[in-house]
């Protein structure tokens, strides 16, 4: 006997015991008990390659941000210990925002001063993340206070080229979809607003008629 590799899934899973030839000997499933953050905290918008605004800075990447939302209608989330551990790095412990009420959103940004210069004041910003969002593709990992995975997925710039430096962000299509669908192209769309819609509900993109 000794330590095992991997982690038991907080959402529950089926374990299989196999013999030394790989044949199943027995299986046993268990019911999971995900934390409130695993159940209700979601990444809902990613501005990974912003458009330039040279009147503020020559480095457009300073306008990067990630939006998170509490999708519960009733539960207030304690964000202490929640952290990004891959792609970008940020810990909500001791941040400007440590609780998130039902349906509320919060932002983590690359450069608070640049963000305020472009978008203005009045946004709920937890703080400044370390690192940067890759302009091609990036694996983001968000963990709860005990290190359990909330979300881990890869976004890609070739999903929607309009989000790659042209001023539009990636916005989740259905915030209530299963957590393990966040890495799928169909789970995302380009924002309906130029420069994204940090902290507010994003409008649907305009419908463009067929060209005859």
mmCIF file of the C-alpha atoms, coordinates in Angstrom:
data_MODEL
# 
_entry.id   MODEL 
# 
loop_
_atom_site.group_PDB 
_atom_site.id 
_atom_site.type_symbol 
_atom_site.label_atom_id 
_atom_site.label_alt_id 
_atom_site.label_comp_id 
_atom_site.label_asym_id 
_atom_site.label_entity_id 
_atom_site.label_seq_id 
_atom_site.pdbx_PDB_ins_code 
_atom_site.Cartn_x 
_atom_site.Cartn_y 
_atom_site.Cartn_z 
_atom_site.occupancy 
_atom_site.B_iso_or_equiv 
_atom_site.pdbx_formal_charge 
_atom_site.auth_seq_id 
_atom_site.auth_comp_id 
_atom_site.auth_asym_id 
_atom_site.auth_atom_id 
_atom_site.pdbx_PDB_model_num 
ATOM 1   C CA . UNK A 1 1   ? 0.000   0.000  0.000   1.00 0.00 ? 1   UNK A CA 1 
ATOM 2   C CA . UNK A 1 2   ? 1.123   3.559  -0.593  1.00 0.00 ? 2   UNK A CA 1 
ATOM 3   C CA . UNK A 1 3   ? 0.066   6.970  -1.862  1.00 0.00 ? 3   UNK A CA 1 
ATOM 4   C CA . UNK A 1 4   ? -2.029  7.127  -5.026  1.00 0.00 ? 4   UNK A CA 1 
ATOM 5   C CA . UNK A 1 5   ? -1.825  9.517  -7.954  1.00 0.00 ? 5   UNK A CA 1 
ATOM 6   C CA . UNK A 1 6   ? -4.633  11.910 -8.824  1.00 0.00 ? 6   UNK A CA 1 
ATOM 7   C CA . UNK A 1 7   ? -7.546  13.172 -6.782  1.00 0.00 ? 7   UNK A CA 1 
ATOM 8   C CA . UNK A 1 8   ? -10.948 11.887 -5.815  1.00 0.00 ? 8   UNK A CA 1 
ATOM 9   C CA . UNK A 1 9   ? -13.551 13.905 -7.687  1.00 0.00 ? 9   UNK A CA 1 
ATOM 10  C CA . UNK A 1 10  ? -15.509 16.193 -5.349  1.00 0.00 ? 10  UNK A CA 1 
ATOM 11  C CA . UNK A 1 11  ? -18.519 15.752 -7.645  1.00 0.00 ? 11  UNK A CA 1 
ATOM 12  C CA . UNK A 1 12  ? -18.449 11.972 -7.122  1.00 0.00 ? 12  UNK A CA 1 
ATOM 13  C CA . UNK A 1 13  ? -17.205 9.235  -9.408  1.00 0.00 ? 13  UNK A CA 1 
ATOM 14  C CA . UNK A 1 14  ? -16.872 5.487  -9.879  1.00 0.00 ? 14  UNK A CA 1 
ATOM 15  C CA . UNK A 1 15  ? -13.669 3.780  -8.734  1.00 0.00 ? 15  UNK A CA 1 
ATOM 16  C CA . UNK A 1 16  ? -12.497 0.581  -10.434 1.00 0.00 ? 16  UNK A CA 1 
ATOM 17  C CA . UNK A 1 17  ? -10.129 -1.955 -8.871  1.00 0.00 ? 17  UNK A CA 1 
ATOM 18  C CA . UNK A 1 18  ? -8.183  -3.962 -11.458 1.00 0.00 ? 18  UNK A CA 1 
ATOM 19  C CA . UNK A 1 19  ? -5.814  -6.917 -11.206 1.00 0.00 ? 19  UNK A CA 1 
ATOM 20  C CA . UNK A 1 20  ? -2.249  -6.883 -12.514 1.00 0.00 ? 20  UNK A CA 1 
ATOM 21  C CA . UNK A 1 21  ? -3.453  -7.667 -16.039 1.00 0.00 ? 21  UNK A CA 1 
ATOM 22  C CA . UNK A 1 22  ? -5.823  -4.713 -16.088 1.00 0.00 ? 22  UNK A CA 1 
ATOM 23  C CA . UNK A 1 23  ? -9.026  -6.760 -15.715 1.00 0.00 ? 23  UNK A CA 1 
ATOM 24  C CA . UNK A 1 24  ? -11.666 -5.138 -13.464 1.00 0.00 ? 24  UNK A CA 1 
ATOM 25  C CA . UNK A 1 25  ? -12.081 -6.854 -10.115 1.00 0.00 ? 25  UNK A CA 1 
ATOM 26  C CA . UNK A 1 26  ? -14.697 -4.577 -8.565  1.00 0.00 ? 26  UNK A CA 1 
ATOM 27  C CA . UNK A 1 27  ? -16.167 -1.107 -8.863  1.00 0.00 ? 27  UNK A CA 1 
ATOM 28  C CA . UNK A 1 28  ? -17.635 1.237  -6.326  1.00 0.00 ? 28  UNK A CA 1 
ATOM 29  C CA . UNK A 1 29  ? -19.176 4.670  -6.754  1.00 0.00 ? 29  UNK A CA 1 
ATOM 30  C CA . UNK A 1 30  ? -19.466 7.442  -4.227  1.00 0.00 ? 30  UNK A CA 1 
ATOM 31  C CA . UNK A 1 31  ? -21.604 10.551 -4.033  1.00 0.00 ? 31  UNK A CA 1 
ATOM 32  C CA . UNK A 1 32  ? -19.587 13.735 -4.094  1.00 0.00 ? 32  UNK A CA 1 
ATOM 33  C CA . UNK A 1 33  ? -19.913 16.828 -1.966  1.00 0.00 ? 33  UNK A CA 1 
ATOM 34  C CA . UNK A 1 34  ? -18.600 19.802 -3.973  1.00 0.00 ? 34  UNK A CA 1 
ATOM 35  C CA . UNK A 1 35  ? -17.909 23.016 -2.126  1.00 0.00 ? 35  UNK A CA 1 
ATOM 36  C CA . UNK A 1 36  ? -20.149 26.068 -2.630  1.00 0.00 ? 36  UNK A CA 1 
ATOM 37  C CA . UNK A 1 37  ? -17.450 27.628 -4.807  1.00 0.00 ? 37  UNK A CA 1 
ATOM 38  C CA . UNK A 1 38  ? -17.344 24.504 -6.988  1.00 0.00 ? 38  UNK A CA 1 
ATOM 39  C CA . UNK A 1 39  ? -21.111 24.580 -7.343  1.00 0.00 ? 39  UNK A CA 1 
ATOM 40  C CA . UNK A 1 40  ? -21.660 28.244 -8.040  1.00 0.00 ? 40  UNK A CA 1 
ATOM 41  C CA . UNK A 1 41  ? -18.500 30.187 -8.975  1.00 0.00 ? 41  UNK A CA 1 
ATOM 42  C CA . UNK A 1 42  ? -17.917 30.478 -12.717 1.00 0.00 ? 42  UNK A CA 1 
ATOM 43  C CA . UNK A 1 43  ? -15.660 32.358 -15.112 1.00 0.00 ? 43  UNK A CA 1 
ATOM 44  C CA . UNK A 1 44  ? -18.082 34.198 -17.384 1.00 0.00 ? 44  UNK A CA 1 
ATOM 45  C CA . UNK A 1 45  ? -15.914 36.535 -19.478 1.00 0.00 ? 45  UNK A CA 1 
ATOM 46  C CA . UNK A 1 46  ? -12.291 36.637 -20.632 1.00 0.00 ? 46  UNK A CA 1 
ATOM 47  C CA . UNK A 1 47  ? -10.666 39.665 -22.261 1.00 0.00 ? 47  UNK A CA 1 
ATOM 48  C CA . UNK A 1 48  ? -7.457  37.945 -23.289 1.00 0.00 ? 48  UNK A CA 1 
ATOM 49  C CA . UNK A 1 49  ? -6.246  40.163 -26.173 1.00 0.00 ? 49  UNK A CA 1 
ATOM 50  C CA . UNK A 1 50  ? -7.703  43.669 -25.888 1.00 0.00 ? 50  UNK A CA 1 
ATOM 51  C CA . UNK A 1 51  ? -7.654  46.263 -28.631 1.00 0.00 ? 51  UNK A CA 1 
ATOM 52  C CA . UNK A 1 52  ? -5.110  49.073 -28.268 1.00 0.00 ? 52  UNK A CA 1 
ATOM 53  C CA . UNK A 1 53  ? -5.859  52.489 -26.833 1.00 0.00 ? 53  UNK A CA 1 
ATOM 54  C CA . UNK A 1 54  ? -2.632  54.420 -27.262 1.00 0.00 ? 54  UNK A CA 1 
ATOM 55  C CA . UNK A 1 55  ? -3.926  57.516 -25.457 1.00 0.00 ? 55  UNK A CA 1 
ATOM 56  C CA . UNK A 1 56  ? -3.645  55.431 -22.271 1.00 0.00 ? 56  UNK A CA 1 
ATOM 57  C CA . UNK A 1 57  ? -0.848  52.939 -22.959 1.00 0.00 ? 57  UNK A CA 1 
ATOM 58  C CA . UNK A 1 58  ? 1.059   51.460 -25.872 1.00 0.00 ? 58  UNK A CA 1 
ATOM 59  C CA . UNK A 1 59  ? 0.664   48.001 -24.324 1.00 0.00 ? 59  UNK A CA 1 
ATOM 60  C CA . UNK A 1 60  ? -2.887  46.839 -25.073 1.00 0.00 ? 60  UNK A CA 1 
ATOM 61  C CA . UNK A 1 61  ? -2.405  43.788 -22.849 1.00 0.00 ? 61  UNK A CA 1 
ATOM 62  C CA . UNK A 1 62  ? -2.670  46.033 -19.797 1.00 0.00 ? 62  UNK A CA 1 
ATOM 63  C CA . UNK A 1 63  ? -6.466  46.054 -20.383 1.00 0.00 ? 63  UNK A CA 1 
ATOM 64  C CA . UNK A 1 64  ? -6.860  42.299 -19.796 1.00 0.00 ? 64  UNK A CA 1 
ATOM 65  C CA . UNK A 1 65  ? -9.505  41.149 -17.341 1.00 0.00 ? 65  UNK A CA 1 
ATOM 66  C CA . UNK A 1 66  ? -11.391 38.056 -16.228 1.00 0.00 ? 66  UNK A CA 1 
ATOM 67  C CA . UNK A 1 67  ? -14.958 38.181 -14.916 1.00 0.00 ? 67  UNK A CA 1 
ATOM 68  C CA . UNK A 1 68  ? -16.268 35.686 -12.340 1.00 0.00 ? 68  UNK A CA 1 
ATOM 69  C CA . UNK A 1 69  ? -19.880 35.282 -11.278 1.00 0.00 ? 69  UNK A CA 1 
ATOM 70  C CA . UNK A 1 70  ? -21.805 33.641 -8.465  1.00 0.00 ? 70  UNK A CA 1 
ATOM 71  C CA . UNK A 1 71  ? -24.517 31.845 -10.443 1.00 0.00 ? 71  UNK A CA 1 
ATOM 72  C CA . UNK A 1 72  ? -26.554 30.960 -7.336  1.00 0.00 ? 72  UNK A CA 1 
ATOM 73  C CA . UNK A 1 73  ? -29.839 32.742 -6.757  1.00 0.00 ? 73  UNK A CA 1 
ATOM 74  C CA . UNK A 1 74  ? -29.638 32.341 -2.966  1.00 0.00 ? 74  UNK A CA 1 
ATOM 75  C CA . UNK A 1 75  ? -26.126 31.481 -1.737  1.00 0.00 ? 75  UNK A CA 1 
ATOM 76  C CA . UNK A 1 76  ? -23.452 34.037 -0.831  1.00 0.00 ? 76  UNK A CA 1 
ATOM 77  C CA . UNK A 1 77  ? -19.984 32.712 -1.601  1.00 0.00 ? 77  UNK A CA 1 
ATOM 78  C CA . UNK A 1 78  ? -16.973 33.116 0.660   1.00 0.00 ? 78  UNK A CA 1 
ATOM 79  C CA . UNK A 1 79  ? -14.065 33.680 -1.709  1.00 0.00 ? 79  UNK A CA 1 
ATOM 80  C CA . UNK A 1 80  ? -11.295 33.446 0.894   1.00 0.00 ? 80  UNK A CA 1 
ATOM 81  C CA . UNK A 1 81  ? -8.778  30.903 -0.365  1.00 0.00 ? 81  UNK A CA 1 
ATOM 82  C CA . UNK A 1 82  ? -10.221 30.767 -3.881  1.00 0.00 ? 82  UNK A CA 1 
ATOM 83  C CA . UNK A 1 83  ? -7.345  31.221 -6.311  1.00 0.00 ? 83  UNK A CA 1 
ATOM 84  C CA . UNK A 1 84  ? -6.141  31.057 -9.896  1.00 0.00 ? 84  UNK A CA 1 
ATOM 85  C CA . UNK A 1 85  ? -3.210  28.642 -10.087 1.00 0.00 ? 85  UNK A CA 1 
ATOM 86  C CA . UNK A 1 86  ? -2.544  28.363 -13.813 1.00 0.00 ? 86  UNK A CA 1 
ATOM 87  C CA . UNK A 1 87  ? -2.483  30.860 -16.672 1.00 0.00 ? 87  UNK A CA 1 
ATOM 88  C CA . UNK A 1 88  ? -2.871  33.786 -14.303 1.00 0.00 ? 88  UNK A CA 1 
ATOM 89  C CA . UNK A 1 89  ? -2.269  33.867 -10.568 1.00 0.00 ? 89  UNK A CA 1 
ATOM 90  C CA . UNK A 1 90  ? -4.481  35.491 -7.959  1.00 0.00 ? 90  UNK A CA 1 
ATOM 91  C CA . UNK A 1 91  ? -5.679  34.627 -4.451  1.00 0.00 ? 91  UNK A CA 1 
ATOM 92  C CA . UNK A 1 92  ? -8.906  36.144 -3.141  1.00 0.00 ? 92  UNK A CA 1 
ATOM 93  C CA . UNK A 1 93  ? -7.667  35.885 0.449   1.00 0.00 ? 93  UNK A CA 1 
ATOM 94  C CA . UNK A 1 94  ? -7.164  39.439 1.653   1.00 0.00 ? 94  UNK A CA 1 
ATOM 95  C CA . UNK A 1 95  ? -8.362  40.908 -1.640  1.00 0.00 ? 95  UNK A CA 1 
ATOM 96  C CA . UNK A 1 96  ? -10.729 43.848 -2.060  1.00 0.00 ? 96  UNK A CA 1 
ATOM 97  C CA . UNK A 1 97  ? -13.634 41.420 -2.549  1.00 0.00 ? 97  UNK A CA 1 
ATOM 98  C CA . UNK A 1 98  ? -13.870 38.307 -0.345  1.00 0.00 ? 98  UNK A CA 1 
ATOM 99  C CA . UNK A 1 99  ? -17.600 37.542 -0.569  1.00 0.00 ? 99  UNK A CA 1 
ATOM 100 C CA . UNK A 1 100 ? -19.849 37.395 -3.592  1.00 0.00 ? 100 UNK A CA 1 
ATOM 101 C CA . UNK A 1 101 ? -23.605 37.633 -3.226  1.00 0.00 ? 101 UNK A CA 1 
ATOM 102 C CA . UNK A 1 102 ? -26.151 35.758 -5.338  1.00 0.00 ? 102 UNK A CA 1 
ATOM 103 C CA . UNK A 1 103 ? -25.878 36.608 -9.079  1.00 0.00 ? 103 UNK A CA 1 
ATOM 104 C CA . UNK A 1 104 ? -23.066 39.099 -8.402  1.00 0.00 ? 104 UNK A CA 1 
ATOM 105 C CA . UNK A 1 105 ? -19.928 39.395 -10.532 1.00 0.00 ? 105 UNK A CA 1 
ATOM 106 C CA . UNK A 1 106 ? -16.370 40.389 -9.695  1.00 0.00 ? 106 UNK A CA 1 
ATOM 107 C CA . UNK A 1 107 ? -13.336 41.177 -11.835 1.00 0.00 ? 107 UNK A CA 1 
ATOM 108 C CA . UNK A 1 108 ? -9.649  40.426 -11.610 1.00 0.00 ? 108 UNK A CA 1 
ATOM 109 C CA . UNK A 1 109 ? -7.594  42.671 -13.873 1.00 0.00 ? 109 UNK A CA 1 
ATOM 110 C CA . UNK A 1 110 ? -4.082  42.918 -15.228 1.00 0.00 ? 110 UNK A CA 1 
ATOM 111 C CA . UNK A 1 111 ? -3.633  46.629 -14.489 1.00 0.00 ? 111 UNK A CA 1 
ATOM 112 C CA . UNK A 1 112 ? -6.198  48.450 -12.324 1.00 0.00 ? 112 UNK A CA 1 
ATOM 113 C CA . UNK A 1 113 ? -5.076  51.919 -13.437 1.00 0.00 ? 113 UNK A CA 1 
ATOM 114 C CA . UNK A 1 114 ? -5.309  51.037 -17.135 1.00 0.00 ? 114 UNK A CA 1 
ATOM 115 C CA . UNK A 1 115 ? -8.665  49.348 -16.599 1.00 0.00 ? 115 UNK A CA 1 
ATOM 116 C CA . UNK A 1 116 ? -10.065 52.435 -14.834 1.00 0.00 ? 116 UNK A CA 1 
ATOM 117 C CA . UNK A 1 117 ? -8.734  54.730 -17.563 1.00 0.00 ? 117 UNK A CA 1 
ATOM 118 C CA . UNK A 1 118 ? -10.573 52.738 -20.233 1.00 0.00 ? 118 UNK A CA 1 
ATOM 119 C CA . UNK A 1 119 ? -13.759 51.694 -18.446 1.00 0.00 ? 119 UNK A CA 1 
ATOM 120 C CA . UNK A 1 120 ? -14.177 54.223 -15.649 1.00 0.00 ? 120 UNK A CA 1 
ATOM 121 C CA . UNK A 1 121 ? -14.918 53.628 -11.970 1.00 0.00 ? 121 UNK A CA 1 
ATOM 122 C CA . UNK A 1 122 ? -17.606 51.806 -10.036 1.00 0.00 ? 122 UNK A CA 1 
ATOM 123 C CA . UNK A 1 123 ? -16.630 48.241 -10.948 1.00 0.00 ? 123 UNK A CA 1 
ATOM 124 C CA . UNK A 1 124 ? -16.251 45.439 -8.418  1.00 0.00 ? 124 UNK A CA 1 
ATOM 125 C CA . UNK A 1 125 ? -12.549 44.602 -8.761  1.00 0.00 ? 125 UNK A CA 1 
ATOM 126 C CA . UNK A 1 126 ? -10.978 42.071 -6.425  1.00 0.00 ? 126 UNK A CA 1 
ATOM 127 C CA . UNK A 1 127 ? -7.453  43.010 -7.437  1.00 0.00 ? 127 UNK A CA 1 
ATOM 128 C CA . UNK A 1 128 ? -4.602  42.637 -9.885  1.00 0.00 ? 128 UNK A CA 1 
ATOM 129 C CA . UNK A 1 129 ? -3.561  39.221 -11.138 1.00 0.00 ? 129 UNK A CA 1 
ATOM 130 C CA . UNK A 1 130 ? 0.012   38.147 -11.743 1.00 0.00 ? 130 UNK A CA 1 
ATOM 131 C CA . UNK A 1 131 ? 1.058   36.839 -15.131 1.00 0.00 ? 131 UNK A CA 1 
ATOM 132 C CA . UNK A 1 132 ? -0.827  37.495 -18.343 1.00 0.00 ? 132 UNK A CA 1 
ATOM 133 C CA . UNK A 1 133 ? -3.498  35.927 -20.519 1.00 0.00 ? 133 UNK A CA 1 
ATOM 134 C CA . UNK A 1 134 ? -1.917  34.311 -23.554 1.00 0.00 ? 134 UNK A CA 1 
ATOM 135 C CA . UNK A 1 135 ? -3.061  35.718 -26.892 1.00 0.00 ? 135 UNK A CA 1 
ATOM 136 C CA . UNK A 1 136 ? -3.095  32.287 -28.526 1.00 0.00 ? 136 UNK A CA 1 
ATOM 137 C CA . UNK A 1 137 ? -4.474  29.814 -26.032 1.00 0.00 ? 137 UNK A CA 1 
ATOM 138 C CA . UNK A 1 138 ? -4.211  29.367 -22.302 1.00 0.00 ? 138 UNK A CA 1 
ATOM 139 C CA . UNK A 1 139 ? -5.129  26.835 -19.653 1.00 0.00 ? 139 UNK A CA 1 
ATOM 140 C CA . UNK A 1 140 ? -6.857  28.521 -16.737 1.00 0.00 ? 140 UNK A CA 1 
ATOM 141 C CA . UNK A 1 141 ? -7.286  26.732 -13.429 1.00 0.00 ? 141 UNK A CA 1 
ATOM 142 C CA . UNK A 1 142 ? -9.450  28.056 -10.615 1.00 0.00 ? 142 UNK A CA 1 
ATOM 143 C CA . UNK A 1 143 ? -9.338  26.281 -7.238  1.00 0.00 ? 143 UNK A CA 1 
ATOM 144 C CA . UNK A 1 144 ? -11.371 26.500 -4.050  1.00 0.00 ? 144 UNK A CA 1 
ATOM 145 C CA . UNK A 1 145 ? -9.994  27.081 -0.565  1.00 0.00 ? 145 UNK A CA 1 
ATOM 146 C CA . UNK A 1 146 ? -8.793  23.478 -0.125  1.00 0.00 ? 146 UNK A CA 1 
ATOM 147 C CA . UNK A 1 147 ? -7.221  23.186 -3.574  1.00 0.00 ? 147 UNK A CA 1 
ATOM 148 C CA . UNK A 1 148 ? -10.097 21.368 -5.270  1.00 0.00 ? 148 UNK A CA 1 
ATOM 149 C CA . UNK A 1 149 ? -10.700 22.234 -8.913  1.00 0.00 ? 149 UNK A CA 1 
ATOM 150 C CA . UNK A 1 150 ? -13.546 24.648 -9.619  1.00 0.00 ? 150 UNK A CA 1 
ATOM 151 C CA . UNK A 1 151 ? -12.720 25.048 -13.316 1.00 0.00 ? 151 UNK A CA 1 
ATOM 152 C CA . UNK A 1 152 ? -9.807  23.970 -15.478 1.00 0.00 ? 152 UNK A CA 1 
ATOM 153 C CA . UNK A 1 153 ? -10.040 24.548 -19.210 1.00 0.00 ? 153 UNK A CA 1 
ATOM 154 C CA . UNK A 1 154 ? -8.245  25.904 -22.261 1.00 0.00 ? 154 UNK A CA 1 
ATOM 155 C CA . UNK A 1 155 ? -9.560  28.833 -24.310 1.00 0.00 ? 155 UNK A CA 1 
ATOM 156 C CA . UNK A 1 156 ? -8.374  29.379 -27.883 1.00 0.00 ? 156 UNK A CA 1 
ATOM 157 C CA . UNK A 1 157 ? -7.978  32.471 -30.041 1.00 0.00 ? 157 UNK A CA 1 
ATOM 158 C CA . UNK A 1 158 ? -9.128  30.640 -33.181 1.00 0.00 ? 158 UNK A CA 1 
ATOM 159 C CA . UNK A 1 159 ? -12.576 29.968 -31.735 1.00 0.00 ? 159 UNK A CA 1 
ATOM 160 C CA . UNK A 1 160 ? -13.731 33.496 -32.616 1.00 0.00 ? 160 UNK A CA 1 
ATOM 161 C CA . UNK A 1 161 ? -11.051 35.597 -34.366 1.00 0.00 ? 161 UNK A CA 1 
ATOM 162 C CA . UNK A 1 162 ? -12.912 38.834 -33.531 1.00 0.00 ? 162 UNK A CA 1 
ATOM 163 C CA . UNK A 1 163 ? -11.844 38.303 -29.901 1.00 0.00 ? 163 UNK A CA 1 
ATOM 164 C CA . UNK A 1 164 ? -8.158  38.205 -30.869 1.00 0.00 ? 164 UNK A CA 1 
ATOM 165 C CA . UNK A 1 165 ? -7.059  41.824 -30.626 1.00 0.00 ? 165 UNK A CA 1 
ATOM 166 C CA . UNK A 1 166 ? -10.103 43.394 -32.296 1.00 0.00 ? 166 UNK A CA 1 
ATOM 167 C CA . UNK A 1 167 ? -11.794 44.600 -29.129 1.00 0.00 ? 167 UNK A CA 1 
ATOM 168 C CA . UNK A 1 168 ? -14.199 41.802 -28.269 1.00 0.00 ? 168 UNK A CA 1 
ATOM 169 C CA . UNK A 1 169 ? -14.035 39.385 -25.345 1.00 0.00 ? 169 UNK A CA 1 
ATOM 170 C CA . UNK A 1 170 ? -15.005 35.758 -24.883 1.00 0.00 ? 170 UNK A CA 1 
ATOM 171 C CA . UNK A 1 171 ? -18.346 35.445 -23.059 1.00 0.00 ? 171 UNK A CA 1 
ATOM 172 C CA . UNK A 1 172 ? -19.832 32.231 -21.691 1.00 0.00 ? 172 UNK A CA 1 
ATOM 173 C CA . UNK A 1 173 ? -23.038 31.239 -23.463 1.00 0.00 ? 173 UNK A CA 1 
ATOM 174 C CA . UNK A 1 174 ? -24.761 29.447 -20.565 1.00 0.00 ? 174 UNK A CA 1 
ATOM 175 C CA . UNK A 1 175 ? -23.388 30.155 -17.119 1.00 0.00 ? 175 UNK A CA 1 
ATOM 176 C CA . UNK A 1 176 ? -25.493 27.291 -15.726 1.00 0.00 ? 176 UNK A CA 1 
ATOM 177 C CA . UNK A 1 177 ? -24.046 24.668 -18.069 1.00 0.00 ? 177 UNK A CA 1 
ATOM 178 C CA . UNK A 1 178 ? -22.083 21.753 -16.539 1.00 0.00 ? 178 UNK A CA 1 
ATOM 179 C CA . UNK A 1 179 ? -18.713 22.936 -15.226 1.00 0.00 ? 179 UNK A CA 1 
ATOM 180 C CA . UNK A 1 180 ? -16.826 20.479 -17.426 1.00 0.00 ? 180 UNK A CA 1 
ATOM 181 C CA . UNK A 1 181 ? -18.039 22.134 -20.653 1.00 0.00 ? 181 UNK A CA 1 
ATOM 182 C CA . UNK A 1 182 ? -16.013 25.335 -20.177 1.00 0.00 ? 182 UNK A CA 1 
ATOM 183 C CA . UNK A 1 183 ? -13.280 24.088 -22.517 1.00 0.00 ? 183 UNK A CA 1 
ATOM 184 C CA . UNK A 1 184 ? -15.613 23.708 -25.491 1.00 0.00 ? 184 UNK A CA 1 
ATOM 185 C CA . UNK A 1 185 ? -15.865 26.296 -28.265 1.00 0.00 ? 185 UNK A CA 1 
ATOM 186 C CA . UNK A 1 186 ? -19.663 26.019 -28.285 1.00 0.00 ? 186 UNK A CA 1 
ATOM 187 C CA . UNK A 1 187 ? -19.733 27.142 -24.633 1.00 0.00 ? 187 UNK A CA 1 
ATOM 188 C CA . UNK A 1 188 ? -18.381 30.569 -25.611 1.00 0.00 ? 188 UNK A CA 1 
ATOM 189 C CA . UNK A 1 189 ? -19.211 33.409 -27.991 1.00 0.00 ? 189 UNK A CA 1 
ATOM 190 C CA . UNK A 1 190 ? -17.782 36.795 -28.847 1.00 0.00 ? 190 UNK A CA 1 
ATOM 191 C CA . UNK A 1 191 ? -19.083 39.666 -26.736 1.00 0.00 ? 191 UNK A CA 1 
ATOM 192 C CA . UNK A 1 192 ? -21.930 41.741 -28.093 1.00 0.00 ? 192 UNK A CA 1 
ATOM 193 C CA . UNK A 1 193 ? -20.175 44.963 -27.059 1.00 0.00 ? 193 UNK A CA 1 
ATOM 194 C CA . UNK A 1 194 ? -16.928 46.430 -28.284 1.00 0.00 ? 194 UNK A CA 1 
ATOM 195 C CA . UNK A 1 195 ? -14.354 46.238 -25.462 1.00 0.00 ? 195 UNK A CA 1 
ATOM 196 C CA . UNK A 1 196 ? -16.464 43.620 -23.705 1.00 0.00 ? 196 UNK A CA 1 
ATOM 197 C CA . UNK A 1 197 ? -18.933 44.098 -20.876 1.00 0.00 ? 197 UNK A CA 1 
ATOM 198 C CA . UNK A 1 198 ? -17.031 43.725 -17.602 1.00 0.00 ? 198 UNK A CA 1 
ATOM 199 C CA . UNK A 1 199 ? -19.233 43.293 -14.568 1.00 0.00 ? 199 UNK A CA 1 
ATOM 200 C CA . UNK A 1 200 ? -22.558 43.517 -16.405 1.00 0.00 ? 200 UNK A CA 1 
ATOM 201 C CA . UNK A 1 201 ? -24.725 41.231 -18.511 1.00 0.00 ? 201 UNK A CA 1 
ATOM 202 C CA . UNK A 1 202 ? -23.347 41.142 -22.030 1.00 0.00 ? 202 UNK A CA 1 
ATOM 203 C CA . UNK A 1 203 ? -25.833 41.958 -24.812 1.00 0.00 ? 203 UNK A CA 1 
ATOM 204 C CA . UNK A 1 204 ? -26.347 39.393 -27.528 1.00 0.00 ? 204 UNK A CA 1 
ATOM 205 C CA . UNK A 1 205 ? -24.382 40.063 -30.723 1.00 0.00 ? 205 UNK A CA 1 
ATOM 206 C CA . UNK A 1 206 ? -26.432 41.788 -33.455 1.00 0.00 ? 206 UNK A CA 1 
ATOM 207 C CA . UNK A 1 207 ? -28.111 39.550 -36.002 1.00 0.00 ? 207 UNK A CA 1 
ATOM 208 C CA . UNK A 1 208 ? -26.686 40.119 -39.460 1.00 0.00 ? 208 UNK A CA 1 
ATOM 209 C CA . UNK A 1 209 ? -28.910 39.221 -42.380 1.00 0.00 ? 209 UNK A CA 1 
ATOM 210 C CA . UNK A 1 210 ? -27.790 37.037 -45.264 1.00 0.00 ? 210 UNK A CA 1 
ATOM 211 C CA . UNK A 1 211 ? -26.108 38.705 -48.203 1.00 0.00 ? 211 UNK A CA 1 
ATOM 212 C CA . UNK A 1 212 ? -28.024 38.036 -51.408 1.00 0.00 ? 212 UNK A CA 1 
# 
